[in-house]
């Protein structure tokens, strides 16, 4: 027997006394973990197929199932983890590149958790957000350094277009194709209600969602899928995707099996064909080339839309950001190492790039040193997990954040890391009709709105605690942060002092 058959990550434990043999788990599990025996008098499990998505646990009417992590399946040591061994078994069996969904499972430092937020005491009193105004409105785009007035004293507004956010939180790029139609619909409706934006990702925009265009950032990636004039004109902003945190340096791949029906129509490619985005844009090999694309997109939309350039956080991110700021782009989005994805080669996802906290700090510092911070807004993403992470990102220099994984969790994702299989049992990261209908777009919309409203209340609370009454005053205010358990090099890069200083 090949080791892969028994080296399962998870084990299904079924209570025989509670199980009524109703068959719900058999029908609910898209991975085929549960099966009836031939005489239908018992159930068996194929543990090697279980991804721990919790669908059977959540839907079993008698709560007869629990899933446990199988720690003894392979003989691990300090040098060889169970994951290392499973990956080798799998590649020895298939000879293929290993793929994974969601963000890395590796234990890289989470700098958010090593940064602590200040609070006002005695001499600089805190502010009560329930009694006093607290401004979370955020503008993204270029800011003017020269204020000019006309003869009557009115401000002359010659600024390029901006995005106006009621809260400094947007929904990150997740393509239609990677995620389901109801998931996209929920994001579009939630953005509209919240006064913020969601991002189409590289799969184009379904025609039914054009009505939410004022709250949509349309993406132009290297494959140019779904890109046409009306698409560009419909979005409130256009994002050129150069890279993404979960797979820096490589392109994207939507399997032909997922490229069906409206997805192929929206992407404007034949049904059943693989949607492969090249690693580079074939017209961008320098900042000058990028400048040309930025300019072309501005021209085609009559200079009415801000242009975002999205990059992955990599070693020389500060220099790259400096180039982008000089390319005419209005906003830089930086996506860190721990960002999620619908599918990425596991080794790339787990080993390429740098954490967003370090990238954000060096980019903000570099743009300030070069006197060009006003040329662009900076949006940070890649493991923004709660409102405290939002506060810390803004204090490190972000104008706003993108959230992807947190938005999926709000819609019902159980973090099984199986997005690349297309079998998402929660209807989020799948195109199989019997699975997508499990996600109710209205419910998911409400959950997204609740999440962002909750975070925004907490942001106001923490700002008030610091004695700050506007996001503007928090931006890049690293004095509001202190580090714990960080080396001198890390503190220097983050530009914060150690706690106690
Ligand atoms: S859903 Fe629960 S009760 Fe129904 S067959 Fe499965 S384990 Fe048994
Ligand atoms: S979106 Fe679905 S497949 Fe992806 S991690 Fe969440 S539950 Fe699993």
XYZ file of C-alpha atoms and ligand atoms in Angstrom:
517
model
C 0.000 0.000 0.000
C 1.294 3.465 -0.849
C 1.930 5.701 2.157
C -0.366 8.421 0.796
C -3.395 6.210 1.393
C -3.009 6.262 5.126
C -1.036 9.461 5.773
C -4.237 11.483 6.125
C -4.184 14.825 7.903
C -7.563 14.360 9.517
C -9.699 11.593 10.899
C -13.484 11.478 11.017
C -14.845 10.270 14.350
C -18.512 9.259 14.164
C -20.641 8.486 17.201
C -22.553 5.317 16.348
C -25.029 5.971 19.129
C -25.951 9.376 17.684
C -25.787 8.630 13.964
C -29.224 7.959 12.480
C -27.816 7.048 9.043
C -29.725 9.963 7.532
C -27.069 10.369 4.813
C -26.757 14.134 5.167
C -22.958 13.993 5.460
C -22.751 11.806 2.335
C -24.619 14.446 0.340
C -22.941 17.490 1.887
C -19.308 16.443 1.406
C -18.060 17.304 -2.085
C -14.833 15.404 -1.428
C -16.604 12.050 -0.991
C -15.300 11.375 2.512
C -18.464 9.664 3.764
C -19.934 6.598 2.055
C -22.646 4.094 2.858
C -21.650 0.470 2.958
C -23.156 -1.716 0.227
C -26.046 -2.801 2.495
C -26.677 0.838 3.552
C -26.590 -0.232 7.201
C -23.437 1.654 8.129
C -21.150 4.479 7.030
C -17.457 4.389 6.296
C -14.986 7.225 5.938
C -12.160 7.873 3.498
C -10.022 9.978 5.816
C -7.386 10.708 3.170
C -9.922 12.880 1.310
C -10.918 14.987 4.329
C -9.763 18.626 4.268
C -11.399 19.542 7.594
C -13.896 21.981 6.068
C -16.403 21.314 8.885
C -19.347 21.030 6.505
C -20.384 17.605 7.804
C -19.798 18.639 11.412
C -21.973 21.742 10.962
C -24.804 20.076 9.048
C -25.121 16.710 10.820
C -28.555 16.936 12.476
C -27.507 14.877 15.509
C -24.008 16.319 15.931
C -22.603 12.825 15.538
C -19.349 13.825 13.800
C -16.123 15.357 14.954
C -12.922 15.736 12.978
C -9.584 15.290 14.715
C -6.105 16.054 13.472
C -4.248 12.852 12.805
C -0.905 13.438 14.502
C 0.343 9.857 14.307
C -0.201 9.157 10.597
C 3.462 9.562 9.741
C 6.616 9.239 11.784
C 7.725 12.820 12.281
C 10.959 14.132 13.787
C 12.430 17.527 14.582
C 13.759 17.743 11.040
C 10.869 16.215 9.111
C 7.329 17.455 9.718
C 4.221 15.550 8.710
C 3.687 18.122 5.962
C 7.183 17.598 4.525
C 6.552 13.876 4.343
C 3.045 14.139 2.893
C 4.292 16.493 0.186
C 6.999 14.013 -0.801
C 4.511 11.121 -0.854
C 2.215 13.183 -3.049
C 4.917 14.241 -5.493
C 6.355 10.742 -5.605
C 2.887 9.608 -6.614
C 2.097 12.339 -9.127
C 5.279 14.044 -10.327
C 3.368 17.337 -10.337
C 3.678 20.808 -8.821
C 1.871 20.893 -5.478
C -0.946 23.410 -5.262
C -2.611 24.960 -2.224
C -5.424 27.364 -1.488
C -5.598 30.227 1.015
C -2.538 31.691 2.750
C 0.613 30.003 3.966
C 0.382 27.630 6.912
C 4.016 28.227 7.831
C 4.852 29.883 11.096
C 6.367 33.198 9.969
C 6.436 36.046 12.491
C 3.215 38.007 12.658
C 4.505 41.482 13.372
C 0.972 42.749 13.985
C 1.020 40.686 17.203
C 4.366 42.142 18.237
C 3.143 45.728 17.975
C 1.175 47.368 20.774
C -1.043 50.439 20.513
C -0.759 53.515 22.725
C -3.539 55.028 24.861
C -3.930 58.570 26.132
C -3.714 59.096 29.908
C -4.098 62.298 31.983
C -2.213 64.903 29.958
C -3.653 64.182 26.533
C -7.172 63.013 27.306
C -8.841 60.281 25.326
C -11.925 60.995 23.215
C -15.258 59.223 23.570
C -16.394 58.219 20.063
C -19.996 57.897 21.279
C -20.092 61.579 22.204
C -17.673 63.254 19.845
C -17.218 63.060 16.073
C -14.656 60.548 14.901
C -13.573 60.757 11.243
C -12.847 57.518 9.426
C -13.421 58.881 5.928
C -10.417 58.212 3.749
C -9.435 59.562 0.338
C -7.184 57.536 -1.922
C -5.190 59.173 -4.693
C -2.662 61.937 -5.170
C -2.673 64.847 -2.725
C -1.745 68.386 -3.588
C 1.244 70.139 -2.086
C 0.358 73.491 -3.677
C -2.910 74.954 -2.455
C -4.125 77.567 -4.921
C -7.151 79.864 -4.743
C -9.051 81.795 -7.373
C -9.702 85.557 -7.250
C -12.684 85.055 -4.931
C -10.608 82.962 -2.540
C -12.121 79.616 -3.487
C -9.827 76.591 -3.643
C -8.835 75.652 -7.191
C -9.275 71.913 -7.382
C -6.913 70.526 -9.977
C -6.477 67.212 -8.237
C -6.661 63.955 -10.144
C -9.678 61.775 -9.250
C -9.920 60.096 -5.869
C -11.654 57.184 -4.208
C -13.679 58.163 -1.153
C -14.024 55.492 1.527
C -16.280 55.812 4.574
C -13.927 53.469 6.386
C -10.308 52.661 5.501
C -11.137 49.044 4.669
C -11.729 47.625 1.167
C -12.325 44.104 -0.117
C -9.297 42.661 -1.899
C -9.132 41.275 -5.428
C -10.843 37.888 -5.730
C -11.820 36.927 -9.245
C -15.142 35.641 -10.501
C -13.993 32.149 -11.302
C -11.830 31.806 -8.226
C -14.867 32.680 -6.082
C -18.503 32.066 -6.891
C -21.105 34.454 -8.288
C -22.991 34.773 -4.954
C -19.700 35.644 -3.233
C -19.017 38.390 -5.796
C -22.562 39.678 -5.522
C -22.280 39.837 -1.720
C -19.005 41.785 -1.946
C -20.491 44.230 -4.480
C -23.602 44.890 -2.397
C -21.667 45.177 0.875
C -19.212 47.676 -0.646
C -22.095 49.792 -1.877
C -23.842 49.779 1.514
C -20.636 50.502 3.412
C -19.383 53.246 1.109
C -16.206 51.372 0.251
C -14.904 49.259 -2.667
C -14.395 45.674 -3.712
C -12.042 44.474 -6.401
C -12.992 42.260 -9.343
C -9.673 40.423 -9.452
C -8.542 39.369 -12.880
C -11.654 37.579 -14.086
C -13.652 40.536 -15.426
C -17.002 41.780 -14.115
C -20.244 39.840 -14.530
C -22.725 41.939 -16.446
C -25.317 41.809 -13.645
C -22.857 43.497 -11.273
C -22.199 46.561 -13.457
C -24.857 48.351 -11.379
C -22.370 48.377 -8.455
C -19.620 49.937 -10.602
C -19.318 53.036 -8.407
C -18.005 50.754 -5.662
C -15.945 48.462 -7.839
C -12.232 48.496 -8.588
C -11.736 46.729 -11.913
C -8.515 44.839 -12.335
C -6.280 44.604 -15.388
C -3.898 41.674 -15.025
C -1.368 40.112 -17.375
C -3.958 37.863 -19.084
C -6.267 40.872 -19.730
C -9.257 38.568 -19.141
C -12.580 40.391 -19.372
C -10.943 43.743 -20.089
C -12.811 46.000 -22.514
C -13.728 49.634 -22.704
C -17.064 49.403 -20.901
C -15.475 47.371 -18.101
C -12.835 50.055 -17.585
C -15.406 52.833 -17.713
C -17.696 51.073 -15.235
C -15.185 50.764 -12.389
C -14.540 53.565 -9.908
C -10.816 52.836 -10.233
C -8.601 50.558 -12.316
C -6.006 48.292 -10.735
C -3.026 47.037 -12.726
C -2.032 43.786 -11.087
C 1.689 43.185 -11.312
C 1.918 40.678 -8.489
C 0.131 39.175 -5.513
C 1.410 38.210 -2.097
C 0.538 34.521 -2.225
C 2.460 33.914 -5.445
C 4.961 36.669 -6.235
C 6.711 36.343 -9.547
C 4.324 33.907 -11.175
C 1.066 34.220 -13.092
C -2.349 32.725 -12.479
C -4.117 29.609 -13.666
C -7.856 28.948 -13.702
C -8.405 25.354 -14.789
C -10.578 24.843 -17.886
C -13.018 22.827 -15.757
C -13.834 26.011 -13.810
C -13.991 28.192 -16.903
C -17.614 27.475 -17.713
C -20.812 29.362 -18.561
C -20.842 32.981 -17.431
C -17.249 32.752 -16.230
C -15.928 32.125 -19.746
C -18.273 34.813 -21.129
C -17.088 37.308 -18.512
C -13.447 36.437 -19.133
C -14.035 36.541 -22.899
C -12.258 33.233 -23.532
C -13.615 29.935 -24.895
C -15.473 27.706 -22.466
C -13.359 24.889 -21.058
C -10.014 26.487 -21.944
C -7.459 27.044 -19.193
C -7.248 30.729 -18.240
C -3.496 31.217 -17.894
C -2.170 34.640 -16.936
C 1.482 35.065 -17.868
C 3.954 35.794 -15.061
C 4.842 39.258 -16.450
C 2.718 41.705 -18.415
C 4.227 41.258 -21.860
C 4.166 45.016 -22.377
C 5.840 45.941 -19.073
C 9.562 45.472 -18.569
C 10.398 48.838 -16.971
C 8.840 51.718 -15.044
C 8.614 53.558 -18.381
C 6.502 50.695 -19.771
C 4.321 50.796 -16.671
C 3.958 54.537 -17.133
C 2.653 53.927 -20.651
C -0.006 51.487 -19.443
C -1.038 53.852 -16.628
C -1.324 56.634 -19.180
C -3.265 54.476 -21.674
C -5.789 53.492 -19.011
C -6.185 57.117 -17.966
C -6.664 58.186 -21.571
C -9.302 55.560 -22.278
C -11.278 56.648 -19.207
C -10.894 60.397 -19.808
C -8.597 60.815 -16.789
C -11.583 60.270 -14.491
C -10.374 57.138 -12.682
C -7.519 56.699 -10.227
C -5.064 53.986 -11.246
C -3.894 51.465 -8.668
C -0.752 49.379 -9.183
C -0.717 46.207 -7.120
C 2.541 44.470 -6.302
C 3.652 41.634 -4.070
C 5.848 42.500 -1.100
C 9.334 41.392 -2.155
C 12.892 42.153 -1.075
C 13.368 45.472 -2.905
C 9.770 46.637 -2.463
C 10.737 50.191 -1.429
C 12.595 50.895 -4.689
C 9.786 49.346 -6.728
C 7.215 51.499 -4.930
C 9.318 54.575 -5.572
C 9.264 53.766 -9.299
C 5.509 53.204 -9.259
C 4.957 56.531 -7.507
C 6.810 58.170 -10.413
C 4.862 56.243 -13.056
C 1.753 58.388 -12.764
C -0.161 55.787 -10.726
C -2.372 57.191 -7.964
C -2.408 54.295 -5.522
C 0.045 51.489 -4.703
C -1.406 48.286 -3.263
C 1.138 46.042 -1.539
C 0.252 42.430 -0.811
C 2.320 40.590 1.799
C 3.705 37.070 2.098
C 0.837 35.639 4.133
C -1.929 36.691 1.699
C -4.569 34.209 0.590
C -5.228 32.864 -2.900
C -7.587 30.605 -4.797
C -4.644 28.487 -5.922
C -0.868 28.806 -5.788
C 2.096 26.449 -5.986
C 2.609 25.488 -2.350
C 6.357 26.133 -2.287
C 5.931 29.606 -3.811
C 3.090 30.473 -1.449
C 5.119 29.341 1.551
C 8.571 30.706 0.720
C 8.485 33.742 -1.588
C 8.031 37.366 -0.532
C 8.194 39.264 2.756
C 5.618 40.085 5.464
C 3.390 43.083 4.772
C 4.297 44.867 8.022
C 7.973 45.199 7.016
C 7.141 46.040 3.395
C 4.639 48.717 4.384
C 7.029 50.370 6.831
C 9.918 50.558 4.342
C 7.705 51.788 1.503
C 6.160 54.572 3.582
C 9.607 55.627 4.873
C 11.169 55.571 1.402
C 8.394 57.614 -0.210
C 8.648 60.175 2.580
C 12.454 60.357 2.318
C 12.150 60.964 -1.417
C 9.469 63.628 -0.914
C 6.934 61.775 -3.062
C 4.583 60.351 -0.431
C 1.869 62.756 -1.648
C 2.091 61.282 -5.164
C 0.411 58.024 -4.149
C -1.783 56.459 -1.513
C -0.649 53.134 -0.090
C -3.004 50.206 0.503
C -1.742 47.249 2.563
C -2.964 43.659 2.470
C -1.937 40.139 3.399
C -3.290 39.000 6.797
C -5.326 41.896 8.086
C -7.301 39.888 10.635
C -9.065 42.419 12.867
C -9.551 46.112 13.606
C -6.314 46.280 15.619
C -4.389 45.154 12.509
C -6.130 47.980 10.601
C -4.995 50.529 13.212
C -1.437 49.171 13.182
C -1.278 49.181 9.365
C -2.409 52.808 9.228
C 0.029 53.832 11.963
C 2.813 52.125 9.985
C 1.907 54.243 6.951
C -1.025 52.696 5.057
C -3.838 54.925 3.825
C -6.218 51.959 3.813
C -6.207 48.171 3.842
C -7.583 45.437 1.627
C -9.075 42.363 3.293
C -9.585 39.093 1.434
C -9.380 36.091 3.744
C -11.249 37.900 6.545
C -14.061 38.689 4.086
C -14.278 35.040 3.047
C -14.405 33.937 6.679
C -17.210 36.442 7.268
C -19.110 34.771 4.424
C -18.670 31.332 5.985
C -15.227 30.058 4.938
C -13.873 27.483 7.411
C -10.248 27.781 6.279
C -9.826 24.269 4.932
C -7.182 25.424 2.412
C -8.947 23.460 -0.321
C -9.883 26.420 -2.573
C -7.722 25.084 -5.420
C -9.773 21.886 -5.604
C -12.937 23.692 -6.698
C -14.908 21.646 -4.168
C -15.545 24.365 -1.560
C -18.328 22.914 0.535
C -19.415 26.386 1.656
C -20.168 27.599 -1.872
C -17.540 30.345 -1.824
C -14.563 29.126 -3.810
C -16.299 26.877 -6.311
C -18.252 26.982 -9.562
C -20.206 23.759 -9.082
C -23.891 24.782 -9.155
C -24.986 22.455 -6.337
C -22.241 23.982 -4.150
C -22.559 27.670 -5.135
C -26.237 27.623 -4.205
C -25.196 26.878 -0.608
C -23.988 30.476 -0.313
C -26.873 32.878 0.141
C -25.677 36.206 -1.322
C -28.042 38.243 0.886
C -26.860 36.557 4.065
C -23.210 36.841 3.031
C -23.799 40.530 2.196
C -25.243 41.150 5.667
C -22.352 39.329 7.338
C -19.807 41.414 5.411
C -21.575 44.639 6.370
C -21.703 43.538 10.011
C -17.995 42.708 10.008
C -16.872 46.039 8.579
C -19.270 48.032 10.753
C -17.963 46.187 13.815
C -14.347 46.827 12.828
C -15.069 50.495 12.115
C -16.626 50.934 15.583
C -13.533 49.337 17.094
C -11.212 51.523 15.021
C -13.036 54.596 16.343
C -12.825 53.254 19.893
C -9.078 52.678 19.677
C -8.456 56.025 17.954
C -10.433 57.725 20.722
C -8.351 55.841 23.275
C -5.231 57.307 21.689
C -6.717 60.800 21.820
C -6.945 60.884 18.029
C -10.169 61.866 16.286
C -9.366 61.174 12.648
C -7.718 58.519 10.528
C -5.705 61.341 8.975
C -3.952 61.968 12.302
C -3.177 58.274 12.763
C -1.645 57.744 9.313
C 2.083 57.051 9.571
C 1.978 57.997 13.270
C 4.395 55.308 14.425
C 4.740 56.975 17.822
C 1.404 55.298 18.551
C 3.100 51.885 18.292
C 5.626 50.049 20.452
C 7.274 46.712 19.716
C 7.588 43.667 21.983
C 9.980 40.773 21.448
C 11.549 42.301 18.337
C 15.225 42.552 17.411
C 16.943 45.907 16.905
C 16.930 45.281 13.133
C 13.183 44.606 13.113
C 12.453 47.693 15.230
C 14.584 49.800 12.912
C 12.805 48.551 9.783
C 9.385 49.032 11.383
C 10.443 52.470 12.636
C 9.020 51.874 16.111
C 10.521 51.923 19.577
C 10.522 48.996 21.953
C 7.810 48.913 24.606
C 9.012 50.781 27.676
C 10.858 53.398 25.651
S -25.114 13.473 8.911
Fe -24.760 12.743 11.002
S -26.563 11.501 11.471
Fe -26.573 11.799 9.237
S -25.459 9.994 8.466
Fe -23.907 11.587 8.712
S -23.076 11.240 10.799
Fe -25.013 10.100 10.653
S -13.148 29.352 0.684
Fe -14.012 27.262 0.853
S -12.394 25.921 -0.013
Fe -11.425 27.912 0.442
S -10.573 27.669 2.524
Fe -12.629 28.568 2.720
S -13.997 26.814 3.071
Fe -12.083 25.995 2.226
